[in-house]
Short mmCIF file of C-alpha atoms in Angstrom, two decimals:
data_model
loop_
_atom_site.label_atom_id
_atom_site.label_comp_id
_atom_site.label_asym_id
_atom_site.label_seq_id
_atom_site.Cartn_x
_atom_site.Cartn_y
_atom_site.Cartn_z
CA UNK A 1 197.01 156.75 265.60
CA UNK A 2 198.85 154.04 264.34
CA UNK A 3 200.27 154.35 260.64
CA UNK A 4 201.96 152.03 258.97
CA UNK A 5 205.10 153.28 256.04
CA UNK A 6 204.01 151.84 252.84
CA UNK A 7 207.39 151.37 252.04
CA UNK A 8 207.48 148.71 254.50
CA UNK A 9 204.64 147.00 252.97
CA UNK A 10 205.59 144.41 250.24
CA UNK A 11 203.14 143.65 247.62
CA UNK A 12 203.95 140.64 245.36
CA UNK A 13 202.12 139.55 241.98
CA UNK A 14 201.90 135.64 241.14
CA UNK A 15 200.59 134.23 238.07
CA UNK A 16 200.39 136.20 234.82
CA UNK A 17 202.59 139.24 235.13
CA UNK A 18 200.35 142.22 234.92
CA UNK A 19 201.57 145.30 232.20
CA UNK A 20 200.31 148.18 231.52
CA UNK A 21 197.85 147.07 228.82
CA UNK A 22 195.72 148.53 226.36
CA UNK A 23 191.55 148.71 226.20
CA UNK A 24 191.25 146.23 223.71
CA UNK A 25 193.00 143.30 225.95
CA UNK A 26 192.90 141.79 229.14
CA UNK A 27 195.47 141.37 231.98
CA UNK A 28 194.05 139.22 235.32
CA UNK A 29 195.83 137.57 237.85
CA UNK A 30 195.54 135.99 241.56
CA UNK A 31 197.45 139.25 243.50
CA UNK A 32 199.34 138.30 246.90
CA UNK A 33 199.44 141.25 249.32
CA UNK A 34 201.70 140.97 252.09
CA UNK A 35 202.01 142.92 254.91
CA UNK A 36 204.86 142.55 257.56
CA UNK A 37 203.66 138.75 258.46
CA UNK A 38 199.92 138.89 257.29
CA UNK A 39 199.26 137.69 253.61
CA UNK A 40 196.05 138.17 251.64
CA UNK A 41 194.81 137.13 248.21
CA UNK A 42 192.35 139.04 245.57
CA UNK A 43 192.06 138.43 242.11
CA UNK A 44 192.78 141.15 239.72
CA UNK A 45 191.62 141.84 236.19
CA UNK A 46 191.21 144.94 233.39
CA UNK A 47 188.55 144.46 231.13
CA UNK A 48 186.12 147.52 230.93
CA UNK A 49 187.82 148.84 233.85
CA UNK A 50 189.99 147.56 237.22
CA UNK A 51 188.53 144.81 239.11
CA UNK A 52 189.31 143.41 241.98
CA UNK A 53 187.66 140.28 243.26
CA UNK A 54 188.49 139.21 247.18
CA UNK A 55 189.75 135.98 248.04
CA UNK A 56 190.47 136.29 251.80
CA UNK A 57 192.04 140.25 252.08
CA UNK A 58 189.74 142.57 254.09
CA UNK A 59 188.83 144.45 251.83
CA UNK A 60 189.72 145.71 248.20
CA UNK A 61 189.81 148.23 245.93
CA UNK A 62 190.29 149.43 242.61
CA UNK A 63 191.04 152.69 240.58
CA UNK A 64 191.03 153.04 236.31
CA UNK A 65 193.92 155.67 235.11
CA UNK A 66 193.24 156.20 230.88
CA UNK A 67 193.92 158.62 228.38
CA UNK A 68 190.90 160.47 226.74
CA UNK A 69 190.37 161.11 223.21
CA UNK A 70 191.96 164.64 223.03
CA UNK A 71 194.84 163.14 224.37
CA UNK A 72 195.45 163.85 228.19
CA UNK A 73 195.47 161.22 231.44
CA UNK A 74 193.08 160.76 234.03
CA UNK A 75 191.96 158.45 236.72
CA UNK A 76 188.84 157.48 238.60
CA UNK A 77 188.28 157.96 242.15
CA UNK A 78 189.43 155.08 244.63
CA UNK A 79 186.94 152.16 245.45
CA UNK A 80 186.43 150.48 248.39
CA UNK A 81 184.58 147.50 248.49
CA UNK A 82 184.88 144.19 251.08
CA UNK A 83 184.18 142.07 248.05
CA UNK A 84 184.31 143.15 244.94
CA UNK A 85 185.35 146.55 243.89
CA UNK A 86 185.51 147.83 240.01
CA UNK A 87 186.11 151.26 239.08
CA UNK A 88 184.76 151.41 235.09
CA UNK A 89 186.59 153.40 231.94
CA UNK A 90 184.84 156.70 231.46
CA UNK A 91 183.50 157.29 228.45
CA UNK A 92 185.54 158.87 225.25
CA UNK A 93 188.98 157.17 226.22
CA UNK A 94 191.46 155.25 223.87
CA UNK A 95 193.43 153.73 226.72
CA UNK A 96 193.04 152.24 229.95
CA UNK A 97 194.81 150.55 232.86
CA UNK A 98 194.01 149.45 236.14
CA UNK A 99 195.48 149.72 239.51
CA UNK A 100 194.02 147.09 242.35
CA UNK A 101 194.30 146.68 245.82
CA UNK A 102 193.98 144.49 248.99
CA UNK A 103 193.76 145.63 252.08
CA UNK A 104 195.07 143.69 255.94
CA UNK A 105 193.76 144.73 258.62
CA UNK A 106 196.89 145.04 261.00
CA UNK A 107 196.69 146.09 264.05
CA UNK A 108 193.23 148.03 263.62
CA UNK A 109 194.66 149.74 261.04
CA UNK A 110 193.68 148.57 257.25
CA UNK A 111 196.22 148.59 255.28
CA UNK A 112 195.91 148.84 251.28
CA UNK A 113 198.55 147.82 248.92
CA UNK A 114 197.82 149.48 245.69
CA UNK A 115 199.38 147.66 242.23
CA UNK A 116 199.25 148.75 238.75
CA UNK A 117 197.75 145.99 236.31
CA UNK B 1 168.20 157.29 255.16
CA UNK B 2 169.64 160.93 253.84
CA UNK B 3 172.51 159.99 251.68
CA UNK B 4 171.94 158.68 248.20
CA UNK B 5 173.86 154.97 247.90
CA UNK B 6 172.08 154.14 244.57
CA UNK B 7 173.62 157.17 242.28
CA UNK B 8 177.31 157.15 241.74
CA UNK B 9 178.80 160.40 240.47
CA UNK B 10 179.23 160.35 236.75
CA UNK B 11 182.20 162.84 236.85
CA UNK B 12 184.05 160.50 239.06
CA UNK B 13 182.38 157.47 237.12
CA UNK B 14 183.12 154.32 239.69
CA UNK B 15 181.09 151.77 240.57
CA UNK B 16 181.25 148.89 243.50
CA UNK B 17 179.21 145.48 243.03
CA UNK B 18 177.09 145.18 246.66
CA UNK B 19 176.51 142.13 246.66
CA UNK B 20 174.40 142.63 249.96
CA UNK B 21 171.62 143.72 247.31
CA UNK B 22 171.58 140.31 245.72
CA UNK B 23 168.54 139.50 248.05
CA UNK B 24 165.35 141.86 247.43
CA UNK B 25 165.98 144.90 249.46
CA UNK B 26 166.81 143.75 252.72
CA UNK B 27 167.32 147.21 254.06
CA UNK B 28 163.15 147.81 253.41
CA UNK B 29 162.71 144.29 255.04
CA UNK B 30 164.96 145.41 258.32
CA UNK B 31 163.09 148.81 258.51
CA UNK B 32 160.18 147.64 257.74
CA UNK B 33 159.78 145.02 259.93
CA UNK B 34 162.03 146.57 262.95
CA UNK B 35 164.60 143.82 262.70
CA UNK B 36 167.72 145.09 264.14
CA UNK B 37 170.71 144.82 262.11
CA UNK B 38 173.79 142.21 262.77
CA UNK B 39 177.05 143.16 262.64
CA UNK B 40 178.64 140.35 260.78
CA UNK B 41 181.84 138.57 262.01
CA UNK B 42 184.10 140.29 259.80
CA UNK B 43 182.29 143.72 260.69
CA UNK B 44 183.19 142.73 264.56
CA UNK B 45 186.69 141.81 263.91
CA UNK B 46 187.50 145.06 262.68
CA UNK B 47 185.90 146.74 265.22
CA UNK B 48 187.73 144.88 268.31
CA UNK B 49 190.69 145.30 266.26
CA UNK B 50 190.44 149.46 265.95
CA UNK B 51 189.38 149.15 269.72
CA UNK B 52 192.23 147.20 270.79
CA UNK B 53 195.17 148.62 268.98
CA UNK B 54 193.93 152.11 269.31
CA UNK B 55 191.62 154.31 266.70
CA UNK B 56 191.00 157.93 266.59
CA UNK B 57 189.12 160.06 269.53
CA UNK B 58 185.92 160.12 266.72
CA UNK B 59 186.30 155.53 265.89
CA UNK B 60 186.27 155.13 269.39
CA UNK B 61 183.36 157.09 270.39
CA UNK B 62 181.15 155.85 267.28
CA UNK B 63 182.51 151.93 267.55
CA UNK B 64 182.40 152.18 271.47
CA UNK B 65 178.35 150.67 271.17
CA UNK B 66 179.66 148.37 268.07
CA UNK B 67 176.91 150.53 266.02
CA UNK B 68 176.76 152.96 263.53
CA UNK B 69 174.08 155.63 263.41
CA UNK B 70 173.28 157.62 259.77
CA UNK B 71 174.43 161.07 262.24
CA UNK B 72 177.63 158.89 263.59
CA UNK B 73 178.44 158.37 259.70
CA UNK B 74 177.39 161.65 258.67
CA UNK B 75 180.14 162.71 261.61
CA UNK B 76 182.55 160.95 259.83
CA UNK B 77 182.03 162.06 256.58
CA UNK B 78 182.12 165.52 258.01
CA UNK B 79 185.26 164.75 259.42
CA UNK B 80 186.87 163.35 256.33
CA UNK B 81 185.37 166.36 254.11
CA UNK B 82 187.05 168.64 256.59
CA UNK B 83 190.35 167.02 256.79
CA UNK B 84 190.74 167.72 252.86
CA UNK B 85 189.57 170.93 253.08
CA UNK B 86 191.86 171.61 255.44
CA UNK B 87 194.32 170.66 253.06
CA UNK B 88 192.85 173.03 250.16
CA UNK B 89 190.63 170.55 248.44
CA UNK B 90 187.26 169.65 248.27
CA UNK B 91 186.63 165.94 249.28
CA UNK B 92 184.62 163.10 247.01
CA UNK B 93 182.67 160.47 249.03
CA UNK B 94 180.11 158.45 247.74
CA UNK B 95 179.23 155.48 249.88
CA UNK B 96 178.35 152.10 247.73
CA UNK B 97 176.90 149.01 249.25
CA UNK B 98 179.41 147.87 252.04
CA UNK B 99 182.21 150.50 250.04
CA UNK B 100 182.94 153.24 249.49
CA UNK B 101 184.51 155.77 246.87
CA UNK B 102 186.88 158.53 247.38
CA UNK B 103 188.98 161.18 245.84
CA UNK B 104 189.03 164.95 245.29
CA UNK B 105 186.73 166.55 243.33
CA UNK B 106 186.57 166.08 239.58
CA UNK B 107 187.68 169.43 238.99
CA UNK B 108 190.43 169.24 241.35
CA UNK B 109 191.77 165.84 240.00
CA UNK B 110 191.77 166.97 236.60
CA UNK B 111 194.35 170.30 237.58
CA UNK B 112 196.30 167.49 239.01
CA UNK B 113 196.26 165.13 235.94
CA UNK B 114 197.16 168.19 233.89
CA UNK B 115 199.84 169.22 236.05
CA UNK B 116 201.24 165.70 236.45
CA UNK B 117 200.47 165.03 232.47
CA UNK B 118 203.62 162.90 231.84
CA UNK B 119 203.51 161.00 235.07
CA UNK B 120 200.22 160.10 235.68
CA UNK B 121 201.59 157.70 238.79
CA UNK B 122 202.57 160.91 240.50
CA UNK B 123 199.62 162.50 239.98
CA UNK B 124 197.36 159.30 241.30
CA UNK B 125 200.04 159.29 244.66
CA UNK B 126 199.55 163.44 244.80
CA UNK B 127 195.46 162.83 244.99
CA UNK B 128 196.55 159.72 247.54
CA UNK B 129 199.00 161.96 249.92
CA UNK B 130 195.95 164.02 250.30
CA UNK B 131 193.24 161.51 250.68
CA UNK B 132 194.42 158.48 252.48
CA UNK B 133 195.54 160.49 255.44
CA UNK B 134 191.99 161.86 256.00
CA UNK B 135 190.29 158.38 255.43
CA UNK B 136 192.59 157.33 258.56
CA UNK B 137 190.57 158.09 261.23
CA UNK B 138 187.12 159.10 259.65
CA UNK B 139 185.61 157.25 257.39
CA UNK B 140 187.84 154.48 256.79
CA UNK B 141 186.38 151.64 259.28
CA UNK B 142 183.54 153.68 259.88
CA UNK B 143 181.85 153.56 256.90
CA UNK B 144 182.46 150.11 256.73
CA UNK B 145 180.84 149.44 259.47
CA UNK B 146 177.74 151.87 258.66
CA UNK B 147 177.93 149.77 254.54
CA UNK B 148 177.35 146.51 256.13
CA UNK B 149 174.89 147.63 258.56
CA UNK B 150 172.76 149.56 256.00
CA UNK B 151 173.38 147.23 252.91
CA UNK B 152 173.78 144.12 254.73
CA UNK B 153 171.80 144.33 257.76
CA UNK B 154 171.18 140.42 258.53
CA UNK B 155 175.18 140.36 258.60
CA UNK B 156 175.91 137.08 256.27
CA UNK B 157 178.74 136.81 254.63
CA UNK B 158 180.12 137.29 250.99
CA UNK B 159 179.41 133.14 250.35
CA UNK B 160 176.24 133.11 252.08
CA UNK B 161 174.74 136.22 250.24
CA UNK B 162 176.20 134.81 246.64
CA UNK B 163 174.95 131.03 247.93
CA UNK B 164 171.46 133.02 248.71
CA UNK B 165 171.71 134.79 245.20
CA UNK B 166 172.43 131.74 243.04
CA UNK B 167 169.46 130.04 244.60
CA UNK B 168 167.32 132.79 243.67
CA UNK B 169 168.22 131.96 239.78
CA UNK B 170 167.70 128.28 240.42
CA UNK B 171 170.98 127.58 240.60
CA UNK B 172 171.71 126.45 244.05
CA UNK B 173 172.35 122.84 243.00
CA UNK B 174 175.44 123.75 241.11
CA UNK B 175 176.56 126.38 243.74
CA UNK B 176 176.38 123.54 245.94
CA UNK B 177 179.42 121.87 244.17
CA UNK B 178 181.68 124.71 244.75
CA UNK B 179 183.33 125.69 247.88
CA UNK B 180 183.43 128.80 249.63
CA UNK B 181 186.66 130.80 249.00
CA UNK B 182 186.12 129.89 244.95
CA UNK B 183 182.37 130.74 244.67
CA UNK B 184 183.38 134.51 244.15
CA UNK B 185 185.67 133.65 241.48
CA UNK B 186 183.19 131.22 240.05
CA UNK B 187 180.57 134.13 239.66
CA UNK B 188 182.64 137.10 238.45
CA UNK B 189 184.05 134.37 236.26
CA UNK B 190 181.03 133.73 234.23
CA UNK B 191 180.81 130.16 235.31
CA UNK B 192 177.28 130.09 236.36
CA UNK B 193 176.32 131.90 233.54
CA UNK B 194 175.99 135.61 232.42
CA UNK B 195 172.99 136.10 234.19
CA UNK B 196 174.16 135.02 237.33
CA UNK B 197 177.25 136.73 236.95
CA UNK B 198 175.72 139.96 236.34
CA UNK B 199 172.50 139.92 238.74
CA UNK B 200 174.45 138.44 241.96
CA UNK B 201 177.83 140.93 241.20
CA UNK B 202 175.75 143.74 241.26
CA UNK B 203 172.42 143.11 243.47
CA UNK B 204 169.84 144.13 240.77
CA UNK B 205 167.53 140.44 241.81
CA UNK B 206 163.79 143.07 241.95
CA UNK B 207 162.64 142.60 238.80
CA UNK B 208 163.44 138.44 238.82
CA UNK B 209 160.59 136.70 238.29
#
């Protein structure tokens, strides 16, 4: 099978820069994902979780990491989603951030490009 | 249909918008009436894609009829569950709409967050070194496939299921006004209203008037 290095893969935000950002505001912005030639755009944003909202990638994803109330980290599992994927804040947590993806299909293999909000 | 798409597990607590399930169960209307499901064009893309550049022994064989069968996905899954076992953990996979989620199990992921407590990046690229490299392979176009089949069986695309949505709520006028590659935007963006935005992101149109 063929596998692309991520570390070849270039991911590139526009817009707003995205920071890690507390529950209580908001970070979006349009996301370019670029991989070797092949661009794609999805629109990112944090606000009750990590959403991801595709533009023209093949598919996207999302993934909340937070801190809970008594103080230690966590994330959700990945989502996967051709249009719109949002992974939600768990309950009982005093911070959250999001990390988004979009995914090319190169070469039959899809390629995800994960970024922290 | 033996896997449960509708309940999402609270430990892992993720949740993907179908928008397939904007119109009223169209997976009852395809069974019910025997209508065979449509790949859509993005569906066959990725399929000639995987067949063309190569795929594993278990893509090819389930792609090689450009169908999915609930056994062909359950082989997948089965595959992908077995792949993380192999690598000591036990494998989360909930399929939602025309996604999917993934990950170890909640147990599992929170030994990692404790053990990667002060670098919570490392931990999230420690459940990822695991996971990714089973999804390769297994599930990864597979259950695509098998989503938009099940969830999306007349095969129309993201504008033309949001288009089909907005009408529902009366609003096809106004959708009208708005091209394609915004409308998704437009929706998740509250323009056509809360209602909108909620009902057509996340398919619950039954109980519309």
């Amino acid at each position: 099978m063929k596998k692309l290095r991520w570390g070849a893969v270039l991911a590139v935000a526009l817009a707003a820069p995205l920071a890690f950002v507390p529950s209580a505001q908001a970070a979006k912005g349009r996301l370019v994902v670029v991989v070797g030639t092949a661009t794609c755009q999805y629109t990112a944003s944090v606000a009750g979780g990590a959403r991801a909202d595709n533009h023209s990638c093949a598919r996207v994803g999302a993934q909340t990491q937070y801190i809970s109330a008594a103080g230690g980290t966590g994330w959700t599992a990945e989502v996967k989603h051709p249009t719109t994927a949002i992974a939600p804040v768990p309950s009982g947590v005093t911070y959250f951030s999001g990390r988004t993806a979009g995914a090319i299909n190169v070469a039959g293999m899809m390629t995800y490009v994960w970024q922290t909000l | 249909m033996k896997r449960s798409r509708s309940v999402v597990g609270a430990a892992a607590a993720v949740i993907a918008l179908a928008v397939g399930g904007c119109s009223p169960d169209e997976e009852s209307e395809a069974s019910t009436t025997g209508t065979a499901p449509v790949l859509s064009a993005h569906s066959q893309m990725l399929i000639e894609d995987l067949l063309t550049w190569g795929g594993s022994d278990l893509e090819r064989a389930v792609l090689a009829d450009r169908m999915v069968t609930d056994a062909e996905m359950q082989q997948a899954e089965d595959a992908f569950r077995a792949c993380v076992a192999k690598a000591g953990y036990t494998a989360y996979f909930e399929l939602m709409g025309e996604g999917y989620a993934t990950g170890v199990s909640q147990e599992e992921r929170d030994q990692i967050a404790a053990r990667y407590q002060h670098d919570i990046d490392a931990g999230i690229a420690f459940e990822a070194s695991i996971i990714h490299p089973c999804e390769a392979g297994t599930i990864e176009t597979i259950a695509f496939i098998y989503g938009q089949l099940t969830s999306n069986p007349r095969g129309l695309t993201y504008p033309e299921l949001l288009r089909e949505c907005l009408g529902l709520l009366g609003l096809e006028a106004e959708a009208a006004s708005v091209a394609d590659e915004q409308l998704g935007g437009a929706v998740s963006g509250g323009e056509f209203g809360k209602e909108a935005e909620l009902r057509c992101m996340t398919g619950i149109l039954q109980d519309l008037p």
